[in-house]
Amino acid sequence: MTTDHIFDLSGKRALITGGGSGIGKAMAHALSDAGASIILVGRRKALLQEALEGRDGMVIAADLLAAAAPQAIYDACADAGALPDIIINAAGLNPRKHADDISPEQWQQTIQLNLNVPFFLSQIFVPHMKQNNWGRIINIASLQSTRAFTNGIAYGASKGGVSQLTRAMAEAWSKEGINANAIAPGFFPTELTAAVFENDAVASHHAAMTCIGRNGGLEDLTGPTIFLASEASNYVTGQILSVDGGYTAK
Ligand SMILES: NC(=O)c1ccc[n+]([C@@H]2O[C@H](COP(=O)([O-])OP(=O)(O)OC[C@H]3O[C@@H](n4cnc5c(N)ncnc54)[C@H](OP(=O)(O)O)[C@@H]3O)[C@@H](O)[C@H]2O)c1
């Protein structure tokens, strides 16, 4: 007998915000490779379609900063008969502003997209998950959930919130079969971290901060994503799984 079945996502449907690029796209592909149908959400439709190419699922182009976005996304899924069993909240932004300079608008948008949207988008799909007595929510935390980095005032506040949001979601919903966990990535090369990876000295510094001695590659997210989205993590909830090469271990 093999244990493959506990990682099998056949018959499951996953909605991934930020699914058109970077970490969200990598996690969406991991779930698709494990058998799930994927719903990719983001603003750039062409990017979403490219990420979906050749895979089972659909795309929903939406600006998550719009107040009506969670309901509109719910309606698009319901109309397609495609309510998700798994939600990955990967859309995010980092204004990289010093505490002296950040504007109220930049602050609000960061907290809105990184913290408020993961809650309200999840909340709207929870009744469907409760009906099945099964669901998975995966949030994306950060090294900045627990550490202060330069120019990270709003981003760090939002990601600190994401960690606690994850624990509170687990407390609220796990008894009904809905496990909520977060992945806290180290440094991965994406659009969001272009400023880090464009500077060799900065990128090398972060690589040296890890136990493994390198920054992340998007393929490093495959196993942790499938684990947290599948039966394999039935008794794991309210946890923040660092996928950071041991950055936070030393
Ligand atoms: N890369 C890292 O090293 C790292 C480390 C720790 C945590 N993270 C977290 O990982 C998550 C994904 O980031 P990433 O690094 O993969 O960067 P990314 O490629 O820039 O991904 C951000 C995604 O969010 C979407 N997005 C941004 N604003 C949006 C809006 N208003 N409405 C809808 N979608 C929106 C973007 O798509 P559109 O522009 O098409 O809307 C994009 O797909 C973020 O939560 C980030 O904080 C990243």
PDB file of N, CA, C and O in Angstrom, residues 147-187:
ATOM      1  N   ARG A 147       9.358  39.625  12.207  1.00  0.00           N
ATOM      2  CA  ARG A 147      10.571  40.434  12.230  1.00  0.00           C
ATOM      3  C   ARG A 147      10.352  41.765  11.538  1.00  0.00           C
ATOM      4  O   ARG A 147       9.595  41.839  10.570  1.00  0.00           O
ATOM      5  N   ALA A 148      11.047  42.790  11.988  1.00  0.00           N
ATOM      6  CA  ALA A 148      10.953  44.105  11.353  1.00  0.00           C
ATOM      7  C   ALA A 148      12.065  44.257  10.323  1.00  0.00           C
ATOM      8  O   ALA A 148      13.238  44.078  10.649  1.00  0.00           O
ATOM      9  N   PHE A 149      11.693  44.538   9.078  1.00  0.00           N
ATOM     10  CA  PHE A 149      12.662  44.788   8.013  1.00  0.00           C
ATOM     11  C   PHE A 149      12.571  46.261   7.609  1.00  0.00           C
ATOM     12  O   PHE A 149      11.513  46.882   7.747  1.00  0.00           O
ATOM     13  N   THR A 150      13.644  46.771   7.049  1.00  0.00           N
ATOM     14  CA  THR A 150      13.665  48.160   6.590  1.00  0.00           C
ATOM     15  C   THR A 150      12.498  48.435   5.643  1.00  0.00           C
ATOM     16  O   THR A 150      12.201  47.614   4.769  1.00  0.00           O
ATOM     17  N   ASN A 151      11.855  49.563   5.816  1.00  0.00           N
ATOM     18  CA  ASN A 151      10.740  49.996   4.963  1.00  0.00           C
ATOM     19  C   ASN A 151       9.575  48.995   4.955  1.00  0.00           C
ATOM     20  O   ASN A 151       8.875  48.849   3.950  1.00  0.00           O
ATOM     21  N   GLY A 152       9.384  48.317   6.060  1.00  0.00           N
ATOM     22  CA  GLY A 152       8.324  47.295   6.105  1.00  0.00           C
ATOM     23  C   GLY A 152       7.196  47.635   7.058  1.00  0.00           C
ATOM     24  O   GLY A 152       6.465  46.732   7.479  1.00  0.00           O
ATOM     25  N   ILE A 153       7.014  48.915   7.361  1.00  0.00           N
ATOM     26  CA  ILE A 153       6.063  49.258   8.427  1.00  0.00           C
ATOM     27  C   ILE A 153       4.648  48.743   8.139  1.00  0.00           C
ATOM     28  O   ILE A 153       4.038  48.068   8.970  1.00  0.00           O
ATOM     29  N   ALA A 154       4.122  49.018   6.956  1.00  0.00           N
ATOM     30  CA  ALA A 154       2.743  48.598   6.658  1.00  0.00           C
ATOM     31  C   ALA A 154       2.700  47.110   6.315  1.00  0.00           C
ATOM     32  O   ALA A 154       1.818  46.371   6.760  1.00  0.00           O
ATOM     33  N   TYR A 155       3.670  46.668   5.521  1.00  0.00           N
ATOM     34  CA  TYR A 155       3.708  45.251   5.114  1.00  0.00           C
ATOM     35  C   TYR A 155       3.860  44.364   6.345  1.00  0.00           C
ATOM     36  O   TYR A 155       3.144  43.367   6.502  1.00  0.00           O
ATOM     37  N   GLY A 156       4.792  44.739   7.238  1.00  0.00           N
ATOM     38  CA  GLY A 156       5.009  43.941   8.446  1.00  0.00           C
ATOM     39  C   GLY A 156       3.782  43.911   9.336  1.00  0.00           C
ATOM     40  O   GLY A 156       3.431  42.862   9.897  1.00  0.00           O
ATOM     41  N   ALA A 157       3.113  45.052   9.450  1.00  0.00           N
ATOM     42  CA  ALA A 157       1.885  45.095  10.263  1.00  0.00           C
ATOM     43  C   ALA A 157       0.839  44.157   9.659  1.00  0.00           C
ATOM     44  O   ALA A 157       0.168  43.407  10.377  1.00  0.00           O
ATOM     45  N   SER A 158       0.725  44.179   8.327  1.00  0.00           N
ATOM     46  CA  SER A 158      -0.279  43.313   7.687  1.00  0.00           C
ATOM     47  C   SER A 158       0.079  41.838   7.858  1.00  0.00           C
ATOM     48  O   SER A 158      -0.773  41.004   8.129  1.00  0.00           O
ATOM     49  N   LYS A 159       1.363  41.507   7.742  1.00  0.00           N
ATOM     50  CA  LYS A 159       1.761  40.098   7.799  1.00  0.00           C
ATOM     51  C   LYS A 159       1.784  39.567   9.236  1.00  0.00           C
ATOM     52  O   LYS A 159       1.538  38.387   9.468  1.00  0.00           O
ATOM     53  N   GLY A 160       2.068  40.450  10.203  1.00  0.00           N
ATOM     54  CA  GLY A 160       1.879  40.053  11.595  1.00  0.00           C
ATOM     55  C   GLY A 160       0.418  39.698  11.819  1.00  0.00           C
ATOM     56  O   GLY A 160       0.089  38.697  12.469  1.00  0.00           O
ATOM     57  N   GLY A 161      -0.456  40.513  11.232  1.00  0.00           N
ATOM     58  CA  GLY A 161      -1.888  40.248  11.319  1.00  0.00           C
ATOM     59  C   GLY A 161      -2.277  38.937  10.654  1.00  0.00           C
ATOM     60  O   GLY A 161      -3.126  38.199  11.160  1.00  0.00           O
ATOM     61  N   VAL A 162      -1.651  38.628   9.533  1.00  0.00           N
ATOM     62  CA  VAL A 162      -1.988  37.387   8.813  1.00  0.00           C
ATOM     63  C   VAL A 162      -1.710  36.161   9.694  1.00  0.00           C
ATOM     64  O   VAL A 162      -2.496  35.197   9.705  1.00  0.00           O
ATOM     65  N   SER A 163      -0.624  36.192  10.444  1.00  0.00           N
ATOM     66  CA  SER A 163      -0.320  35.044  11.318  1.00  0.00           C
ATOM     67  C   SER A 163      -1.418  34.867  12.358  1.00  0.00           C
ATOM     68  O   SER A 163      -1.906  33.757  12.580  1.00  0.00           O
ATOM     69  N   GLN A 164      -1.807  35.960  12.990  1.00  0.00           N
ATOM     70  CA  GLN A 164      -2.847  35.845  14.019  1.00  0.00           C
ATOM     71  C   GLN A 164      -4.204  35.545  13.388  1.00  0.00           C
ATOM     72  O   GLN A 164      -4.992  34.781  13.946  1.00  0.00           O
ATOM     73  N   LEU A 165      -4.464  36.120  12.225  1.00  0.00           N
ATOM     74  CA  LEU A 165      -5.703  35.792  11.504  1.00  0.00           C
ATOM     75  C   LEU A 165      -5.790  34.281  11.268  1.00  0.00           C
ATOM     76  O   LEU A 165      -6.852  33.672  11.434  1.00  0.00           O
ATOM     77  N   THR A 166      -4.678  33.685  10.896  1.00  0.00           N
ATOM     78  CA  THR A 166      -4.650  32.251  10.602  1.00  0.00           C
ATOM     79  C   THR A 166      -5.027  31.433  11.841  1.00  0.00           C
ATOM     80  O   THR A 166      -5.839  30.499  11.768  1.00  0.00           O
ATOM     81  N   ARG A 167      -4.447  31.813  12.981  1.00  0.00           N
ATOM     82  CA  ARG A 167      -4.785  31.091  14.217  1.00  0.00           C
ATOM     83  C   ARG A 167      -6.257  31.295  14.576  1.00  0.00           C
ATOM     84  O   ARG A 167      -6.943  30.359  15.008  1.00  0.00           O
ATOM     85  N   ALA A 168      -6.759  32.516  14.397  1.00  0.00           N
ATOM     86  CA  ALA A 168      -8.154  32.805  14.753  1.00  0.00           C
ATOM     87  C   ALA A 168      -9.127  32.106  13.801  1.00  0.00           C
ATOM     88  O   ALA A 168     -10.197  31.646  14.214  1.00  0.00           O
ATOM     89  N   MET A 169      -8.764  32.017  12.520  1.00  0.00           N
ATOM     90  CA  MET A 169      -9.599  31.260  11.569  1.00  0.00           C
ATOM     91  C   MET A 169      -9.668  29.788  11.994  1.00  0.00           C
ATOM     92  O   MET A 169     -10.730  29.156  11.942  1.00  0.00           O
ATOM     93  N   ALA A 170      -8.523  29.263  12.403  1.00  0.00           N
ATOM     94  CA  ALA A 170      -8.475  27.855  12.827  1.00  0.00           C
ATOM     95  C   ALA A 170      -9.370  27.641  14.038  1.00  0.00           C
ATOM     96  O   ALA A 170     -10.126  26.659  14.118  1.00  0.00           O
ATOM     97  N   GLU A 171      -9.310  28.584  14.964  1.00  0.00           N
ATOM     98  CA  GLU A 171     -10.140  28.474  16.175  1.00  0.00           C
ATOM     99  C   GLU A 171     -11.622  28.514  15.789  1.00  0.00           C
ATOM    100  O   GLU A 171     -12.440  27.786  16.350  1.00  0.00           O
ATOM    101  N   ALA A 172     -11.966  29.342  14.830  1.00  0.00           N
ATOM    102  CA  ALA A 172     -13.373  29.540  14.467  1.00  0.00           C
ATOM    103  C   ALA A 172     -13.958  28.374  13.669  1.00  0.00           C
ATOM    104  O   ALA A 172     -15.131  28.027  13.838  1.00  0.00           O
ATOM    105  N   TRP A 173     -13.137  27.774  12.792  1.00  0.00           N
ATOM    106  CA  TRP A 173     -13.732  26.913  11.773  1.00  0.00           C
ATOM    107  C   TRP A 173     -13.240  25.457  11.744  1.00  0.00           C
ATOM    108  O   TRP A 173     -13.833  24.615  11.057  1.00  0.00           O
ATOM    109  N   SER A 174     -12.192  25.138  12.500  1.00  0.00           N
ATOM    110  CA  SER A 174     -11.609  23.791  12.361  1.00  0.00           C
ATOM    111  C   SER A 174     -12.557  22.681  12.808  1.00  0.00           C
ATOM    112  O   SER A 174     -12.506  21.570  12.278  1.00  0.00           O
ATOM    113  N   LYS A 175     -13.425  22.974  13.786  1.00  0.00           N
ATOM    114  CA  LYS A 175     -14.349  21.920  14.252  1.00  0.00           C
ATOM    115  C   LYS A 175     -15.300  21.498  13.139  1.00  0.00           C
ATOM    116  O   LYS A 175     -15.922  20.443  13.214  1.00  0.00           O
ATOM    117  N   GLU A 176     -15.427  22.356  12.122  1.00  0.00           N
ATOM    118  CA  GLU A 176     -16.305  22.013  11.000  1.00  0.00           C
ATOM    119  C   GLU A 176     -15.517  21.548   9.779  1.00  0.00           C
ATOM    120  O   GLU A 176     -15.990  21.640   8.644  1.00  0.00           O
ATOM    121  N   GLY A 177     -14.333  21.051  10.052  1.00  0.00           N
ATOM    122  CA  GLY A 177     -13.550  20.405   8.994  1.00  0.00           C
ATOM    123  C   GLY A 177     -12.723  21.358   8.158  1.00  0.00           C
ATOM    124  O   GLY A 177     -12.123  20.957   7.155  1.00  0.00           O
ATOM    125  N   ILE A 178     -12.698  22.637   8.566  1.00  0.00           N
ATOM    126  CA  ILE A 178     -11.980  23.637   7.769  1.00  0.00           C
ATOM    127  C   ILE A 178     -10.675  23.980   8.487  1.00  0.00           C
ATOM    128  O   ILE A 178     -10.692  24.659   9.518  1.00  0.00           O
ATOM    129  N   ASN A 179      -9.589  23.499   7.963  1.00  0.00           N
ATOM    130  CA  ASN A 179      -8.281  23.793   8.562  1.00  0.00           C
ATOM    131  C   ASN A 179      -7.697  25.054   7.936  1.00  0.00           C
ATOM    132  O   ASN A 179      -7.748  25.231   6.714  1.00  0.00           O
ATOM    133  N   ALA A 180      -7.158  25.915   8.769  1.00  0.00           N
ATOM    134  CA  ALA A 180      -6.525  27.156   8.284  1.00  0.00           C
ATOM    135  C   ALA A 180      -5.067  27.177   8.729  1.00  0.00           C
ATOM    136  O   ALA A 180      -4.770  27.020   9.922  1.00  0.00           O
ATOM    137  N   ASN A 181      -4.193  27.325   7.771  1.00  0.00           N
ATOM    138  CA  ASN A 181      -2.760  27.403   8.051  1.00  0.00           C
ATOM    139  C   ASN A 181      -2.154  28.483   7.163  1.00  0.00           C
ATOM    140  O   ASN A 181      -2.810  28.985   6.244  1.00  0.00           O
ATOM    141  N   ALA A 182      -0.917  28.813   7.446  1.00  0.00           N
ATOM    142  CA  ALA A 182      -0.213  29.781   6.595  1.00  0.00           C
ATOM    143  C   ALA A 182       1.151  29.218   6.213  1.00  0.00           C
ATOM    144  O   ALA A 182       1.742  28.437   6.971  1.00  0.00           O
ATOM    145  N   ILE A 183       1.605  29.624   5.057  1.00  0.00           N
ATOM    146  CA  ILE A 183       3.002  29.405   4.675  1.00  0.00           C
ATOM    147  C   ILE A 183       3.712  30.744   4.842  1.00  0.00           C
ATOM    148  O   ILE A 183       3.205  31.780   4.379  1.00  0.00           O
ATOM    149  N   ALA A 184       4.847  30.720   5.528  1.00  0.00           N
ATOM    150  CA  ALA A 184       5.670  31.936   5.672  1.00  0.00           C
ATOM    151  C   ALA A 184       6.927  31.737   4.828  1.00  0.00           C
ATOM    152  O   ALA A 184       7.878  31.074   5.259  1.00  0.00           O
ATOM    153  N   PRO A 185       6.920  32.300   3.607  1.00  0.00           N
ATOM    154  CA  PRO A 185       8.077  32.092   2.726  1.00  0.00           C
ATOM    155  C   PRO A 185       9.277  32.935   3.174  1.00  0.00           C
ATOM    156  O   PRO A 185       9.109  34.007   3.759  1.00  0.00           O
ATOM    157  N   GLY A 186      10.455  32.444   2.848  1.00  0.00           N
ATOM    158  CA  GLY A 186      11.644  33.290   2.942  1.00  0.00           C
ATOM    159  C   GLY A 186      11.677  34.191   1.720  1.00  0.00           C
ATOM    160  O   GLY A 186      10.638  34.712   1.297  1.00  0.00           O
ATOM    161  N   PHE A 187      12.841  34.363   1.101  1.00  0.00           N
ATOM    162  CA  PHE A 187      12.939  35.216  -0.095  1.00  0.00           C
ATOM    163  C   PHE A 187      12.844  34.365  -1.358  1.00  0.00           C
ATOM    164  O   PHE A 187      13.669  33.483  -1.584  1.00  0.00           O
TER     165      PHE A 187
END
